[in-house]
């Protein structure tokens, strides 16, 4: 969603990506794909943005409605009126005059909130998603765009670039979710722990720490699983 270059109005929605965690299938809803469906040339997208945006949102909410009500929507801080599900619903209402399908709050899981609950608010520097990626990937993904870079891409009609950035971020959220649940996610608050674990790989001291590690894993894992389930559902 872009708001910096659209002040005084609702953010313009450029792309939505949904990744099925079990099947790894990606579902894409983006401006350039909707424009292609309407036979609108890339150079004419801005002049027909509302029409294209309407088609894109119609496809997304139809998809959301078709999904089983038991599905959990893992997202990144999409819970406010500037950037979130509420904006998507409101924009759909303005464009179509109809009420959008509502994804229940119980089916939403804010990954950024879970990270704070598990690791504390200092788990990553600001901007958190980018710095968390740097901690774990060590290098920035070529497709990843910062909010400022997204605005610049929008101004130069680089909608495919925006689309690729969205997909990149969705795959990273899947990585974070998986690594967090296996206690393998690198965060600023876990750097010291990782340094200690690196020392225990020394064959001279490995035998001395095996029992304490096993006991530690059993105790911590049970607490984290119960805490995670309580937050998620």
PDB file of C-alpha atoms in Angstrom:
ATOM      1  CA  UNK A   1       0.000   0.000   0.000  1.00  0.00           C
ATOM      2  CA  UNK A   2       1.251   3.447  -0.850  1.00  0.00           C
ATOM      3  CA  UNK A   3       0.224   6.594   0.988  1.00  0.00           C
ATOM      4  CA  UNK A   4       3.222   8.986   0.774  1.00  0.00           C
ATOM      5  CA  UNK A   5       2.407   9.941  -2.813  1.00  0.00           C
ATOM      6  CA  UNK A   6      -1.351   9.841  -2.255  1.00  0.00           C
ATOM      7  CA  UNK A   7      -1.826  12.063   0.791  1.00  0.00           C
ATOM      8  CA  UNK A   8      -5.352  13.117   1.707  1.00  0.00           C
ATOM      9  CA  UNK A   9      -6.817   9.907   0.292  1.00  0.00           C
ATOM     10  CA  UNK A  10      -6.788   6.221   1.128  1.00  0.00           C
ATOM     11  CA  UNK A  11      -3.516   4.453   0.250  1.00  0.00           C
ATOM     12  CA  UNK A  12      -3.314   3.052  -3.254  1.00  0.00           C
ATOM     13  CA  UNK A  13      -3.019  -0.711  -3.238  1.00  0.00           C
ATOM     14  CA  UNK A  14      -0.404  -1.971  -5.676  1.00  0.00           C
ATOM     15  CA  UNK A  15      -0.164  -5.673  -4.868  1.00  0.00           C
ATOM     16  CA  UNK A  16      -1.349  -8.373  -2.487  1.00  0.00           C
ATOM     17  CA  UNK A  17       0.443 -11.709  -2.166  1.00  0.00           C
ATOM     18  CA  UNK A  18      -0.848 -14.725  -0.257  1.00  0.00           C
ATOM     19  CA  UNK A  19       1.306 -17.794   0.284  1.00  0.00           C
ATOM     20  CA  UNK A  20      -0.260 -21.109   1.301  1.00  0.00           C
ATOM     21  CA  UNK A  21       2.167 -22.363   3.928  1.00  0.00           C
ATOM     22  CA  UNK A  22       1.274 -26.041   3.483  1.00  0.00           C
ATOM     23  CA  UNK A  23       1.350 -26.245  -0.324  1.00  0.00           C
ATOM     24  CA  UNK A  24       3.782 -23.318  -0.900  1.00  0.00           C
ATOM     25  CA  UNK A  25       1.424 -22.085  -3.620  1.00  0.00           C
ATOM     26  CA  UNK A  26       1.532 -18.333  -4.190  1.00  0.00           C
ATOM     27  CA  UNK A  27      -1.627 -16.343  -4.974  1.00  0.00           C
ATOM     28  CA  UNK A  28      -1.019 -12.932  -6.535  1.00  0.00           C
ATOM     29  CA  UNK A  29      -3.323  -9.938  -6.760  1.00  0.00           C
ATOM     30  CA  UNK A  30      -1.546  -6.973  -8.302  1.00  0.00           C
ATOM     31  CA  UNK A  31      -2.231  -3.850 -10.341  1.00  0.00           C
ATOM     32  CA  UNK A  32      -0.210  -4.896 -13.377  1.00  0.00           C
ATOM     33  CA  UNK A  33      -1.881  -8.337 -13.550  1.00  0.00           C
ATOM     34  CA  UNK A  34      -5.369  -6.832 -13.204  1.00  0.00           C
ATOM     35  CA  UNK A  35      -4.490  -4.267 -15.897  1.00  0.00           C
ATOM     36  CA  UNK A  36      -3.407  -7.079 -18.196  1.00  0.00           C
ATOM     37  CA  UNK A  37      -6.737  -8.798 -17.558  1.00  0.00           C
ATOM     38  CA  UNK A  38      -8.525  -5.593 -18.629  1.00  0.00           C
ATOM     39  CA  UNK A  39      -6.262  -5.128 -21.678  1.00  0.00           C
ATOM     40  CA  UNK A  40      -4.907  -1.868 -20.251  1.00  0.00           C
ATOM     41  CA  UNK A  41      -1.363  -0.987 -21.276  1.00  0.00           C
ATOM     42  CA  UNK A  42       1.237  -0.350 -18.520  1.00  0.00           C
ATOM     43  CA  UNK A  43       1.517   3.282 -19.623  1.00  0.00           C
ATOM     44  CA  UNK A  44      -2.230   3.744 -19.052  1.00  0.00           C
ATOM     45  CA  UNK A  45      -2.410   2.195 -15.579  1.00  0.00           C
ATOM     46  CA  UNK A  46      -2.335   5.459 -13.606  1.00  0.00           C
ATOM     47  CA  UNK A  47      -5.177   6.940 -15.695  1.00  0.00           C
ATOM     48  CA  UNK A  48      -7.333   3.864 -15.004  1.00  0.00           C
ATOM     49  CA  UNK A  49      -6.140   3.074 -11.488  1.00  0.00           C
ATOM     50  CA  UNK A  50      -9.536   2.961  -9.751  1.00  0.00           C
ATOM     51  CA  UNK A  51     -10.994   0.578 -12.314  1.00  0.00           C
ATOM     52  CA  UNK A  52      -7.960  -1.707 -12.101  1.00  0.00           C
ATOM     53  CA  UNK A  53      -7.849  -1.520  -8.291  1.00  0.00           C
ATOM     54  CA  UNK A  54     -11.519  -2.512  -8.129  1.00  0.00           C
ATOM     55  CA  UNK A  55     -10.930  -5.634 -10.227  1.00  0.00           C
ATOM     56  CA  UNK A  56      -7.873  -6.548  -8.147  1.00  0.00           C
ATOM     57  CA  UNK A  57      -9.772  -6.215  -4.847  1.00  0.00           C
ATOM     58  CA  UNK A  58     -12.765  -8.133  -6.185  1.00  0.00           C
ATOM     59  CA  UNK A  59     -10.448 -11.028  -7.024  1.00  0.00           C
ATOM     60  CA  UNK A  60      -8.768 -10.889  -3.621  1.00  0.00           C
ATOM     61  CA  UNK A  61     -11.968 -10.847  -1.549  1.00  0.00           C
ATOM     62  CA  UNK A  62     -13.498 -13.611  -3.663  1.00  0.00           C
ATOM     63  CA  UNK A  63     -10.384 -15.657  -2.938  1.00  0.00           C
ATOM     64  CA  UNK A  64     -10.598 -14.814   0.795  1.00  0.00           C
ATOM     65  CA  UNK A  65     -14.244 -15.866   0.939  1.00  0.00           C
ATOM     66  CA  UNK A  66     -13.477 -19.171  -0.763  1.00  0.00           C
ATOM     67  CA  UNK A  67     -10.851 -20.022   1.821  1.00  0.00           C
ATOM     68  CA  UNK A  68     -11.884 -22.242   4.705  1.00  0.00           C
ATOM     69  CA  UNK A  69     -12.906 -20.245   7.799  1.00  0.00           C
ATOM     70  CA  UNK A  70     -10.361 -22.240   9.763  1.00  0.00           C
ATOM     71  CA  UNK A  71      -7.499 -20.681   7.769  1.00  0.00           C
ATOM     72  CA  UNK A  72      -5.128 -18.447   9.739  1.00  0.00           C
ATOM     73  CA  UNK A  73      -3.923 -15.297   7.964  1.00  0.00           C
ATOM     74  CA  UNK A  74      -0.359 -14.585   9.085  1.00  0.00           C
ATOM     75  CA  UNK A  75       0.508 -10.953   8.407  1.00  0.00           C
ATOM     76  CA  UNK A  76       2.903  -8.163   9.363  1.00  0.00           C
ATOM     77  CA  UNK A  77       1.271  -5.400  11.404  1.00  0.00           C
ATOM     78  CA  UNK A  78      -1.785  -5.172   9.121  1.00  0.00           C
ATOM     79  CA  UNK A  79      -4.054  -3.986  11.899  1.00  0.00           C
ATOM     80  CA  UNK A  80      -4.373  -0.210  11.600  1.00  0.00           C
ATOM     81  CA  UNK A  81      -6.407   2.170   9.438  1.00  0.00           C
ATOM     82  CA  UNK A  82      -3.391   3.198   7.324  1.00  0.00           C
ATOM     83  CA  UNK A  83      -1.987  -0.209   6.538  1.00  0.00           C
ATOM     84  CA  UNK A  84      -4.155  -3.256   7.067  1.00  0.00           C
ATOM     85  CA  UNK A  85      -7.210  -5.350   6.346  1.00  0.00           C
ATOM     86  CA  UNK A  86      -9.483  -2.460   7.304  1.00  0.00           C
ATOM     87  CA  UNK A  87      -8.066  -0.328   4.477  1.00  0.00           C
ATOM     88  CA  UNK A  88      -8.657  -3.115   1.957  1.00  0.00           C
ATOM     89  CA  UNK A  89     -12.278  -3.472   3.078  1.00  0.00           C
ATOM     90  CA  UNK A  90     -12.920   0.291   3.101  1.00  0.00           C
ATOM     91  CA  UNK A  91     -11.348   0.753  -0.332  1.00  0.00           C
ATOM     92  CA  UNK A  92     -13.472  -2.066  -1.731  1.00  0.00           C
ATOM     93  CA  UNK A  93     -16.601  -0.430  -0.294  1.00  0.00           C
ATOM     94  CA  UNK A  94     -15.719   2.938  -1.883  1.00  0.00           C
ATOM     95  CA  UNK A  95     -14.971   1.436  -5.287  1.00  0.00           C
ATOM     96  CA  UNK A  96     -17.847  -1.037  -5.573  1.00  0.00           C
ATOM     97  CA  UNK A  97     -20.496   0.241  -3.151  1.00  0.00           C
ATOM     98  CA  UNK A  98     -20.619  -3.252  -1.655  1.00  0.00           C
ATOM     99  CA  UNK A  99     -19.412  -4.677   1.637  1.00  0.00           C
ATOM    100  CA  UNK A 100     -16.266  -6.760   1.359  1.00  0.00           C
ATOM    101  CA  UNK A 101     -15.900 -10.207   2.844  1.00  0.00           C
ATOM    102  CA  UNK A 102     -14.607  -9.760   6.400  1.00  0.00           C
ATOM    103  CA  UNK A 103     -11.779 -11.941   7.672  1.00  0.00           C
ATOM    104  CA  UNK A 104     -12.517 -12.512  11.350  1.00  0.00           C
ATOM    105  CA  UNK A 105     -10.042 -11.232  13.907  1.00  0.00           C
ATOM    106  CA  UNK A 106      -9.706 -14.705  15.394  1.00  0.00           C
ATOM    107  CA  UNK A 107      -8.344 -15.863  12.025  1.00  0.00           C
ATOM    108  CA  UNK A 108      -5.625 -13.186  11.889  1.00  0.00           C
ATOM    109  CA  UNK A 109      -2.156 -13.670  13.328  1.00  0.00           C
ATOM    110  CA  UNK A 110       0.183 -10.650  13.531  1.00  0.00           C
ATOM    111  CA  UNK A 111       3.695 -12.042  13.190  1.00  0.00           C
ATOM    112  CA  UNK A 112       5.316  -8.759  14.264  1.00  0.00           C
ATOM    113  CA  UNK A 113       3.359  -8.954  17.546  1.00  0.00           C
ATOM    114  CA  UNK A 114       4.366 -12.591  18.124  1.00  0.00           C
ATOM    115  CA  UNK A 115       8.023 -11.671  17.686  1.00  0.00           C
ATOM    116  CA  UNK A 116       7.732  -8.963  20.351  1.00  0.00           C
ATOM    117  CA  UNK A 117       5.988 -11.369  22.731  1.00  0.00           C
ATOM    118  CA  UNK A 118       8.663 -14.013  22.247  1.00  0.00           C
ATOM    119  CA  UNK A 119      11.875 -11.981  21.935  1.00  0.00           C
ATOM    120  CA  UNK A 120      10.974  -8.538  23.320  1.00  0.00           C
ATOM    121  CA  UNK A 121      10.608  -5.230  21.471  1.00  0.00           C
ATOM    122  CA  UNK A 122      14.356  -5.042  20.806  1.00  0.00           C
ATOM    123  CA  UNK A 123      14.416  -8.206  18.687  1.00  0.00           C
ATOM    124  CA  UNK A 124      15.418  -6.051  15.695  1.00  0.00           C
ATOM    125  CA  UNK A 125      16.358  -2.467  14.911  1.00  0.00           C
ATOM    126  CA  UNK A 126      14.031  -0.205  12.944  1.00  0.00           C
ATOM    127  CA  UNK A 127      12.902  -0.822  10.272  1.00  0.00           C
ATOM    128  CA  UNK A 128      12.358  -4.214  11.854  1.00  0.00           C
ATOM    129  CA  UNK A 129      11.516  -6.377   8.842  1.00  0.00           C
ATOM    130  CA  UNK A 130      14.529  -5.191   6.840  1.00  0.00           C
ATOM    131  CA  UNK A 131      16.985  -5.539   9.732  1.00  0.00           C
ATOM    132  CA  UNK A 132      15.577  -8.931  10.679  1.00  0.00           C
ATOM    133  CA  UNK A 133      16.217 -10.021   7.099  1.00  0.00           C
ATOM    134  CA  UNK A 134      19.790  -8.755   7.303  1.00  0.00           C
ATOM    135  CA  UNK A 135      20.328 -10.666  10.555  1.00  0.00           C
ATOM    136  CA  UNK A 136      19.145 -13.936   9.035  1.00  0.00           C
ATOM    137  CA  UNK A 137      19.989 -13.689   5.327  1.00  0.00           C
ATOM    138  CA  UNK A 138      23.166 -11.606   5.886  1.00  0.00           C
ATOM    139  CA  UNK A 139      22.454  -9.798   2.610  1.00  0.00           C
ATOM    140  CA  UNK A 140      19.459  -7.853   1.339  1.00  0.00           C
ATOM    141  CA  UNK A 141      17.275  -9.734  -1.111  1.00  0.00           C
ATOM    142  CA  UNK A 142      17.471  -8.044  -4.531  1.00  0.00           C
ATOM    143  CA  UNK A 143      13.667  -7.836  -4.758  1.00  0.00           C
ATOM    144  CA  UNK A 144      13.141  -6.299  -1.305  1.00  0.00           C
ATOM    145  CA  UNK A 145      12.106  -2.622  -1.420  1.00  0.00           C
ATOM    146  CA  UNK A 146      11.960  -0.228   1.514  1.00  0.00           C
ATOM    147  CA  UNK A 147       8.838   1.993   1.848  1.00  0.00           C
ATOM    148  CA  UNK A 148      10.769   4.873   0.259  1.00  0.00           C
ATOM    149  CA  UNK A 149      11.921   2.669  -2.622  1.00  0.00           C
ATOM    150  CA  UNK A 150       8.344   1.470  -3.132  1.00  0.00           C
ATOM    151  CA  UNK A 151       7.125   5.054  -3.510  1.00  0.00           C
ATOM    152  CA  UNK A 152       9.860   5.757  -6.066  1.00  0.00           C
ATOM    153  CA  UNK A 153       8.978   2.592  -7.987  1.00  0.00           C
ATOM    154  CA  UNK A 154       5.334   3.666  -8.049  1.00  0.00           C
ATOM    155  CA  UNK A 155       6.218   7.119  -9.372  1.00  0.00           C
ATOM    156  CA  UNK A 156       8.143   5.537 -12.255  1.00  0.00           C
ATOM    157  CA  UNK A 157       5.390   2.966 -13.008  1.00  0.00           C
ATOM    158  CA  UNK A 158       7.572   0.019 -11.996  1.00  0.00           C
ATOM    159  CA  UNK A 159       4.623  -2.131 -10.928  1.00  0.00           C
ATOM    160  CA  UNK A 160       6.402  -5.426 -11.565  1.00  0.00           C
ATOM    161  CA  UNK A 161       9.160  -4.273  -9.207  1.00  0.00           C
ATOM    162  CA  UNK A 162       6.527  -3.582  -6.530  1.00  0.00           C
ATOM    163  CA  UNK A 163       4.946  -6.963  -7.182  1.00  0.00           C
ATOM    164  CA  UNK A 164       8.298  -8.742  -6.773  1.00  0.00           C
ATOM    165  CA  UNK A 165       8.966  -6.887  -3.520  1.00  0.00           C
ATOM    166  CA  UNK A 166       5.624  -8.057  -2.123  1.00  0.00           C
ATOM    167  CA  UNK A 167       6.380 -11.668  -3.021  1.00  0.00           C
ATOM    168  CA  UNK A 168       9.856 -11.388  -1.490  1.00  0.00           C
ATOM    169  CA  UNK A 169       8.379 -10.167   1.792  1.00  0.00           C
ATOM    170  CA  UNK A 170       5.760 -12.926   1.912  1.00  0.00           C
ATOM    171  CA  UNK A 171       8.427 -15.609   1.479  1.00  0.00           C
ATOM    172  CA  UNK A 172      10.463 -13.954   4.222  1.00  0.00           C
ATOM    173  CA  UNK A 173       7.471 -13.997   6.587  1.00  0.00           C
ATOM    174  CA  UNK A 174       7.147 -17.733   5.974  1.00  0.00           C
ATOM    175  CA  UNK A 175      10.853 -18.119   6.789  1.00  0.00           C
ATOM    176  CA  UNK A 176      10.488 -16.072   9.998  1.00  0.00           C
ATOM    177  CA  UNK A 177       7.408 -18.018  11.095  1.00  0.00           C
ATOM    178  CA  UNK A 178       9.147 -21.358  10.507  1.00  0.00           C
ATOM    179  CA  UNK A 179      12.436 -20.378  12.145  1.00  0.00           C
ATOM    180  CA  UNK A 180      10.664 -18.818  15.116  1.00  0.00           C
ATOM    181  CA  UNK A 181       8.744 -22.030  15.775  1.00  0.00           C
ATOM    182  CA  UNK A 182      11.924 -24.096  15.651  1.00  0.00           C
ATOM    183  CA  UNK A 183      13.798 -21.576  17.827  1.00  0.00           C
ATOM    184  CA  UNK A 184      16.317 -20.963  15.036  1.00  0.00           C
ATOM    185  CA  UNK A 185      15.485 -17.361  14.193  1.00  0.00           C
ATOM    186  CA  UNK A 186      18.374 -14.952  14.641  1.00  0.00           C
ATOM    187  CA  UNK A 187      17.404 -11.756  16.452  1.00  0.00           C
ATOM    188  CA  UNK A 188      19.324  -8.976  18.168  1.00  0.00           C
ATOM    189  CA  UNK A 189      18.175 -10.364  21.504  1.00  0.00           C
ATOM    190  CA  UNK A 190      19.520 -13.839  20.634  1.00  0.00           C
ATOM    191  CA  UNK A 191      22.999 -12.851  19.446  1.00  0.00           C
ATOM    192  CA  UNK A 192      24.571 -13.682  22.803  1.00  0.00           C
ATOM    193  CA  UNK A 193      22.769 -17.038  22.904  1.00  0.00           C
ATOM    194  CA  UNK A 194      24.119 -17.901  19.451  1.00  0.00           C
ATOM    195  CA  UNK A 195      27.647 -17.001  20.538  1.00  0.00           C
ATOM    196  CA  UNK A 196      27.348 -19.364  23.510  1.00  0.00           C
ATOM    197  CA  UNK A 197      25.938 -22.119  21.271  1.00  0.00           C
ATOM    198  CA  UNK A 198      28.885 -21.683  18.900  1.00  0.00           C
ATOM    199  CA  UNK A 199      31.249 -22.373  21.796  1.00  0.00           C
ATOM    200  CA  UNK A 200      29.433 -25.596  22.683  1.00  0.00           C
ATOM    201  CA  UNK A 201      30.206 -26.978  19.209  1.00  0.00           C
ATOM    202  CA  UNK A 202      33.805 -27.338  20.381  1.00  0.00           C
ATOM    203  CA  UNK A 203      34.344 -31.154  20.593  1.00  0.00           C
ATOM    204  CA  UNK A 204      36.308 -30.772  23.840  1.00  0.00           C
ATOM    205  CA  UNK A 205      33.303 -29.449  25.784  1.00  0.00           C
ATOM    206  CA  UNK A 206      30.430 -31.063  23.844  1.00  0.00           C
ATOM    207  CA  UNK A 207      30.112 -34.078  26.166  1.00  0.00           C
ATOM    208  CA  UNK A 208      29.929 -31.863  29.232  1.00  0.00           C
ATOM    209  CA  UNK A 209      26.935 -29.880  28.009  1.00  0.00           C
ATOM    210  CA  UNK A 210      24.740 -32.520  26.348  1.00  0.00           C
ATOM    211  CA  UNK A 211      22.579 -33.274  29.392  1.00  0.00           C
ATOM    212  CA  UNK A 212      21.988 -29.641  30.313  1.00  0.00           C
ATOM    213  CA  UNK A 213      21.074 -28.793  26.698  1.00  0.00           C
ATOM    214  CA  UNK A 214      18.527 -31.613  26.514  1.00  0.00           C
ATOM    215  CA  UNK A 215      16.910 -30.563  29.775  1.00  0.00           C
ATOM    216  CA  UNK A 216      16.918 -26.941  28.690  1.00  0.00           C
ATOM    217  CA  UNK A 217      15.265 -27.687  25.359  1.00  0.00           C
ATOM    218  CA  UNK A 218      12.503 -29.765  26.918  1.00  0.00           C
ATOM    219  CA  UNK A 219      11.610 -27.106  29.476  1.00  0.00           C
ATOM    220  CA  UNK A 220      11.726 -24.094  27.157  1.00  0.00           C
ATOM    221  CA  UNK A 221       9.941 -25.754  24.238  1.00  0.00           C
ATOM    222  CA  UNK A 222       6.859 -26.622  26.264  1.00  0.00           C
ATOM    223  CA  UNK A 223       6.519 -23.041  27.523  1.00  0.00           C
ATOM    224  CA  UNK A 224       6.971 -21.542  24.050  1.00  0.00           C
ATOM    225  CA  UNK A 225       4.502 -23.887  22.372  1.00  0.00           C
ATOM    226  CA  UNK A 226       1.812 -23.119  24.947  1.00  0.00           C
ATOM    227  CA  UNK A 227       2.500 -19.385  24.710  1.00  0.00           C
ATOM    228  CA  UNK A 228       2.475 -19.446  20.910  1.00  0.00           C
ATOM    229  CA  UNK A 229      -0.807 -21.343  20.659  1.00  0.00           C
ATOM    230  CA  UNK A 230      -2.392 -19.006  23.171  1.00  0.00           C
ATOM    231  CA  UNK A 231      -1.400 -15.948  21.132  1.00  0.00           C
ATOM    232  CA  UNK A 232      -2.258 -17.364  17.741  1.00  0.00           C
ATOM    233  CA  UNK A 233      -5.723 -18.622  18.296  1.00  0.00           C
TER     234      UNK A 233
END
